[in-house]
mmCIF file of C-alpha atoms in Angstrom:
data_model
loop_
_atom_site.group_PDB
_atom_site.id
_atom_site.type_symbol
_atom_site.label_atom_id
_atom_site.label_comp_id
_atom_site.label_asym_id
_atom_site.label_seq_id
_atom_site.Cartn_x
_atom_site.Cartn_y
_atom_site.Cartn_z
ATOM 1 C CA MET X 656 131.535 102.829 97.578
ATOM 2 C CA SER X 657 130.166 106.279 96.805
ATOM 3 C CA ASN X 658 127.239 104.730 94.912
ATOM 4 C CA LEU X 659 126.343 102.635 97.953
ATOM 5 C CA SER X 660 126.619 105.438 100.492
ATOM 6 C CA LYS X 661 124.430 108.017 98.796
ATOM 7 C CA LEU X 662 120.696 108.148 99.563
ATOM 8 C CA GLU X 663 118.974 106.509 96.589
ATOM 9 C CA PHE X 664 115.436 106.340 98.022
ATOM 10 C CA MET X 665 113.553 107.374 101.140
ATOM 11 C CA ALA X 666 115.035 106.113 104.395
ATOM 12 C CA LEU X 667 113.025 103.705 106.554
ATOM 13 C CA ASP X 668 110.889 105.780 108.909
ATOM 14 C CA ILE X 669 110.929 104.678 112.536
ATOM 15 C CA SER X 670 107.124 104.969 112.456
ATOM 16 C CA ARG X 671 107.219 102.048 109.937
ATOM 17 C CA ASN X 672 104.789 103.786 107.569
ATOM 18 C CA ASN X 673 107.017 103.169 104.543
ATOM 19 C CA TYR X 674 108.414 99.766 105.512
ATOM 20 C CA LEU X 675 106.824 97.723 102.708
ATOM 21 C CA LEU X 676 107.997 100.134 100.025
ATOM 22 C CA TRP X 677 111.429 100.378 101.663
ATOM 23 C CA VAL X 678 111.850 96.593 101.534
ATOM 24 C CA LEU X 679 111.062 96.589 97.827
ATOM 25 C CA ASP X 680 113.485 99.449 97.141
ATOM 26 C CA VAL X 681 116.309 97.743 99.063
ATOM 27 C CA LYS X 682 115.869 94.445 97.214
ATOM 28 C CA ILE X 683 115.804 96.131 93.813
ATOM 29 C CA HIS X 684 118.894 98.241 94.473
ATOM 30 C CA LEU X 685 120.929 95.416 95.995
ATOM 31 C CA ASP X 686 120.049 93.062 93.144
ATOM 32 C CA ALA X 687 121.035 95.750 90.646
ATOM 33 C CA LYS X 688 124.427 96.036 92.353
ATOM 34 C CA GLY X 689 124.916 92.272 92.487
ATOM 35 C CA LEU X 690 124.678 92.248 96.291
ATOM 36 C CA GLY X 691 121.246 90.705 96.821
ATOM 37 C CA ASP X 692 122.651 87.568 98.482
ATOM 38 C CA THR X 693 123.948 89.563 101.446
ATOM 39 C CA ILE X 694 120.459 89.671 103.000
ATOM 40 C CA LYS X 695 119.791 85.956 102.440
ATOM 41 C CA GLU X 696 120.295 83.270 105.061
ATOM 42 C CA GLY X 697 123.400 81.111 104.724
ATOM 43 C CA ASN X 698 125.115 83.385 102.235
ATOM 44 C CA GLU X 699 128.876 83.207 101.676
ATOM 45 C CA VAL X 700 129.393 86.837 100.723
ATOM 46 C CA SER X 701 132.779 88.399 101.367
ATOM 47 C CA SER X 702 133.336 90.600 104.399
ATOM 48 C CA GLN X 703 133.981 93.539 102.106
ATOM 49 C CA ASP X 704 130.620 93.188 100.348
ATOM 50 C CA LYS X 705 128.845 92.787 103.683
ATOM 51 C CA ALA X 706 130.438 96.009 104.890
ATOM 52 C CA LYS X 707 129.307 97.804 101.726
ATOM 53 C CA VAL X 708 125.743 96.636 102.220
ATOM 54 C CA MET X 709 125.760 97.614 105.897
ATOM 55 C CA ILE X 710 126.757 101.139 104.865
ATOM 56 C CA PHE X 711 123.970 101.116 102.288
ATOM 57 C CA LEU X 712 121.317 99.837 104.722
ATOM 58 C CA ARG X 713 122.295 102.149 107.564
ATOM 59 C CA ASN X 714 122.325 105.092 105.203
ATOM 60 C CA HIS X 715 118.682 104.314 104.419
ATOM 61 C CA LEU X 716 117.534 104.121 108.052
ATOM 62 C CA ASP X 717 115.966 106.772 110.234
ATOM 63 C CA GLU X 718 118.511 108.229 112.670
ATOM 64 C CA GLY X 719 116.654 106.659 115.586
ATOM 65 C CA LEU X 720 116.843 103.208 113.993
ATOM 66 C CA LYS X 721 120.565 103.609 113.338
ATOM 67 C CA SER X 722 121.120 104.070 117.061
ATOM 68 C CA GLU X 723 118.952 101.094 118.011
ATOM 69 C CA TYR X 724 120.829 98.710 115.706
ATOM 70 C CA LEU X 725 124.269 100.196 116.250
ATOM 71 C CA THR X 726 125.877 96.914 117.337
ATOM 72 C CA LEU X 727 124.801 94.848 114.334
ATOM 73 C CA LYS X 728 127.503 94.444 111.703
ATOM 74 C CA ASP X 729 126.040 91.748 109.444
ATOM 75 C CA PRO X 730 123.460 92.859 106.821
ATOM 76 C CA PHE X 731 121.456 89.629 107.139
ATOM 77 C CA GLN X 732 121.142 90.119 110.900
ATOM 78 C CA LEU X 733 120.003 93.705 110.437
ATOM 79 C CA TRP X 734 117.563 92.698 107.710
ATOM 80 C CA THR X 735 116.108 89.919 109.864
ATOM 81 C CA SER X 736 115.776 92.169 112.909
ATOM 82 C CA LEU X 737 113.887 94.797 110.933
ATOM 83 C CA LYS X 738 111.685 92.122 109.387
ATOM 84 C CA GLU X 739 110.760 90.728 112.808
ATOM 85 C CA ARG X 740 110.001 94.230 114.019
ATOM 86 C CA TYR X 741 107.980 95.540 111.092
ATOM 87 C CA ASP X 742 106.757 92.650 108.953
ATOM 88 C CA ARG X 743 103.592 92.309 111.014
ATOM 89 C CA LEU X 744 102.632 95.670 109.527
ATOM 90 C CA LYS X 745 101.031 93.630 106.750
ATOM 91 C CA ALA X 746 98.415 92.528 109.261
ATOM 92 C CA THR X 747 97.121 96.100 109.464
ATOM 93 C CA VAL X 748 97.892 97.313 105.939
ATOM 94 C CA LEU X 749 96.231 94.414 104.138
ATOM 95 C CA PRO X 750 92.741 94.755 105.699
ATOM 96 C CA ARG X 751 92.782 98.514 105.112
ATOM 97 C CA THR X 752 93.858 98.102 101.496
ATOM 98 C CA ARG X 753 91.235 95.426 100.922
ATOM 99 C CA ARG X 754 88.585 97.879 102.137
ATOM 100 C CA GLU X 755 89.912 100.551 99.797
ATOM 101 C CA TRP X 756 89.677 98.107 96.891
ATOM 102 C CA MET X 757 86.179 97.050 97.898
ATOM 103 C CA HIS X 758 84.913 100.642 97.951
ATOM 104 C CA LEU X 759 86.807 101.806 94.843
ATOM 105 C CA ARG X 760 84.390 103.017 92.140
ATOM 106 C CA LEU X 761 85.034 104.476 88.721
ATOM 107 C CA GLN X 762 82.040 106.780 89.089
ATOM 108 C CA ASP X 763 83.601 108.496 92.115
ATOM 109 C CA TYR X 764 86.434 110.047 90.085
ATOM 110 C CA LYS X 765 86.294 113.117 87.874
ATOM 111 C CA THR X 766 88.732 111.732 85.319
ATOM 112 C CA ILE X 767 89.868 108.338 84.084
ATOM 113 C CA SER X 768 93.463 109.251 84.965
ATOM 114 C CA GLU X 769 92.545 109.873 88.621
ATOM 115 C CA TYR X 770 90.740 106.547 88.803
ATOM 116 C CA ASN X 771 93.605 104.718 87.094
ATOM 117 C CA SER X 772 96.092 106.217 89.550
ATOM 118 C CA ALA X 773 93.981 105.075 92.496
ATOM 119 C CA VAL X 774 93.737 101.560 91.049
ATOM 120 C CA TYR X 775 97.501 101.166 90.711
ATOM 121 C CA LYS X 776 98.142 102.624 94.151
ATOM 122 C CA ILE X 777 95.878 100.038 95.769
ATOM 123 C CA ILE X 778 97.167 97.227 93.561
ATOM 124 C CA SER X 779 100.745 98.046 94.565
ATOM 125 C CA GLN X 780 99.880 97.889 98.273
ATOM 126 C CA LEU X 781 98.121 94.557 97.822
ATOM 127 C CA LYS X 782 101.105 93.170 95.938
ATOM 128 C CA LEU X 783 103.509 94.287 98.664
ATOM 129 C CA CYS X 784 101.301 92.429 101.144
ATOM 130 C CA GLY X 785 101.486 89.265 99.049
ATOM 131 C CA GLU X 786 98.003 89.534 97.545
ATOM 132 C CA PRO X 787 98.359 90.572 93.871
ATOM 133 C CA MET X 788 95.419 91.336 91.595
ATOM 134 C CA ASN X 789 95.272 90.241 87.956
ATOM 135 C CA ASP X 790 93.859 91.927 84.854
ATOM 136 C CA GLU X 791 90.568 90.087 85.212
ATOM 137 C CA ASP X 792 90.083 91.519 88.710
ATOM 138 C CA MET X 793 90.905 95.048 87.542
ATOM 139 C CA LEU X 794 88.624 94.812 84.509
ATOM 140 C CA GLU X 795 85.718 93.540 86.570
ATOM 141 C CA LYS X 796 86.201 96.257 89.183
ATOM 142 C CA THR X 797 86.043 98.918 86.459
ATOM 143 C CA PHE X 798 83.039 97.457 84.641
ATOM 144 C CA SER X 799 81.074 96.945 87.832
ATOM 145 C CA THR X 800 81.543 100.542 89.019
ATOM 146 C CA PHE X 801 80.455 102.451 85.901
ATOM 147 C CA HIS X 802 77.917 105.145 86.669
ATOM 148 C CA ALA X 803 74.314 104.016 86.356
ATOM 149 C CA SER X 804 73.780 106.470 83.492
ATOM 150 C CA ASN X 805 76.399 104.622 81.419
ATOM 151 C CA MET X 806 74.974 101.103 81.536
ATOM 152 C CA VAL X 807 74.725 100.857 77.747
ATOM 153 C CA LEU X 808 78.312 102.013 77.396
ATOM 154 C CA LYS X 809 79.440 99.495 80.002
ATOM 155 C CA GLN X 810 77.800 96.688 78.050
ATOM 156 C CA GLN X 811 79.529 97.848 74.863
ATOM 157 C CA TYR X 812 82.915 97.714 76.569
ATOM 158 C CA ARG X 813 82.180 94.288 78.055
ATOM 159 C CA GLU X 814 81.332 92.924 74.627
ATOM 160 C CA THR X 815 84.704 94.115 73.339
ATOM 161 C CA SER X 816 86.246 91.340 75.482
ATOM 162 C CA PHE X 817 89.327 93.163 76.706
ATOM 163 C CA LYS X 818 92.028 90.832 78.002
ATOM 164 C CA LYS X 819 94.154 93.525 79.647
ATOM 165 C CA TYR X 820 93.127 96.306 82.011
ATOM 166 C CA SER X 821 95.515 98.693 80.241
ATOM 167 C CA GLU X 822 93.607 98.221 76.964
ATOM 168 C CA LEU X 823 90.326 99.213 78.588
ATOM 169 C CA ILE X 824 91.860 102.273 80.241
ATOM 170 C CA SER X 825 93.434 103.392 76.954
ATOM 171 C CA CYS X 826 90.054 103.158 75.297
ATOM 172 C CA LEU X 827 88.342 105.084 78.107
ATOM 173 C CA LEU X 828 91.009 107.789 77.973
ATOM 174 C CA LEU X 829 90.468 108.222 74.235
ATOM 175 C CA ALA X 830 86.726 108.488 74.757
ATOM 176 C CA GLU X 831 87.234 111.013 77.558
ATOM 177 C CA GLN X 832 89.576 113.134 75.432
ATOM 178 C CA HIS X 833 87.137 113.065 72.529
ATOM 179 C CA ASN X 834 84.356 114.186 74.834
ATOM 180 C CA ALA X 835 86.462 117.028 76.231
ATOM 181 C CA LEU X 836 87.252 118.231 72.716
ATOM 182 C CA LEU X 837 83.572 118.244 71.789
ATOM 183 C CA MET X 838 82.759 120.276 74.889
ATOM 184 C CA LYS X 839 85.551 122.731 74.187
ATOM 185 C CA ASN X 840 84.439 123.197 70.573
ATOM 186 C CA HIS X 841 80.891 123.706 71.722
ATOM 187 C CA GLU X 842 81.906 126.346 74.271
ATOM 188 C CA VAL X 843 84.045 128.394 71.869
ATOM 189 C CA ARG X 844 81.582 128.156 68.953
ATOM 190 C CA PRO X 845 80.122 131.636 68.397
ATOM 191 C CA THR X 846 76.391 132.055 68.815
ATOM 192 C CA GLU X 847 74.774 132.390 65.416
ATOM 193 C CA SER X 848 71.616 134.197 64.505
ATOM 194 C CA PRO X 849 69.468 132.889 62.985
ATOM 195 C CA PRO X 850 70.352 129.433 64.385
ATOM 196 C CA THR X 851 69.308 127.703 61.153
ATOM 197 C CA ARG X 852 72.529 128.761 59.338
ATOM 198 C CA SER X 853 74.396 125.663 60.467
ATOM 199 C CA SER X 854 73.916 122.521 62.529
ATOM 200 C CA PRO X 855 75.050 122.591 66.172
ATOM 201 C CA PHE X 856 77.874 120.405 67.441
ATOM 202 C CA PRO X 857 76.714 117.087 68.897
ATOM 203 C CA GLU X 858 76.311 116.952 72.650
ATOM 204 C CA ALA X 859 79.398 115.623 74.416
ATOM 205 C CA ASN X 860 78.617 112.148 75.623
ATOM 206 C CA LEU X 861 80.998 109.359 76.530
ATOM 207 C CA GLY X 862 78.499 106.938 75.111
ATOM 208 C CA THR X 863 79.026 108.280 71.590
ATOM 209 C CA ILE X 864 82.429 106.588 71.413
ATOM 210 C CA ASP X 865 82.435 103.128 69.897
ATOM 211 C CA PRO X 866 84.886 101.087 72.013
ATOM 212 C CA LYS X 867 85.481 98.612 69.195
ATOM 213 C CA SER X 868 86.483 101.277 66.734
ATOM 214 C CA GLU X 869 88.714 102.978 69.318
ATOM 215 C CA LYS X 870 90.462 99.709 70.110
ATOM 216 C CA ALA X 871 91.059 99.080 66.429
ATOM 217 C CA LYS X 872 93.047 102.308 66.186
#
């Protein structure tokens, strides 16, 4: 009982802003506790389990929502009522998220990590709205939004024939780290006079990384 009554994730906001994520969290937690059937139509769950789930659901509702649904005692009824009230949120979230995906560009981010984070954030929203993206979509989005100055590099990565988006990102992260190290070494290298005593470090350039050799590692 104590495990069901404690707050295990953010409560559903009455403004509905976190409804889609809340639905996912509820399903995951109830399934993990073996109580997922309580929010399904026609279930034959015991009264005791229904009471446990009602405590769990109410504990993860905004105080205002608790008052509005005070008379409901069956978890399926509460779940259905909330769904009818908030599920149309997808109608506004999906178009906005589609626009974000359409305008997402690798070249607009300072680091590969920032871009990767933005990709997964948008992908998660699309999935919650019932419109998942696959690796092919994510690869094409990344390739098509390389900066114009990196067209040769983009072609090299395309020819590597990545099957998974994660493989491409790993390769780009390695290239980015290598570049950063070159820049750091160049900055800390003492100025020598005369300059002919040794060769300078190569200029940091993402294009110097061979994607095929990086993938092989």
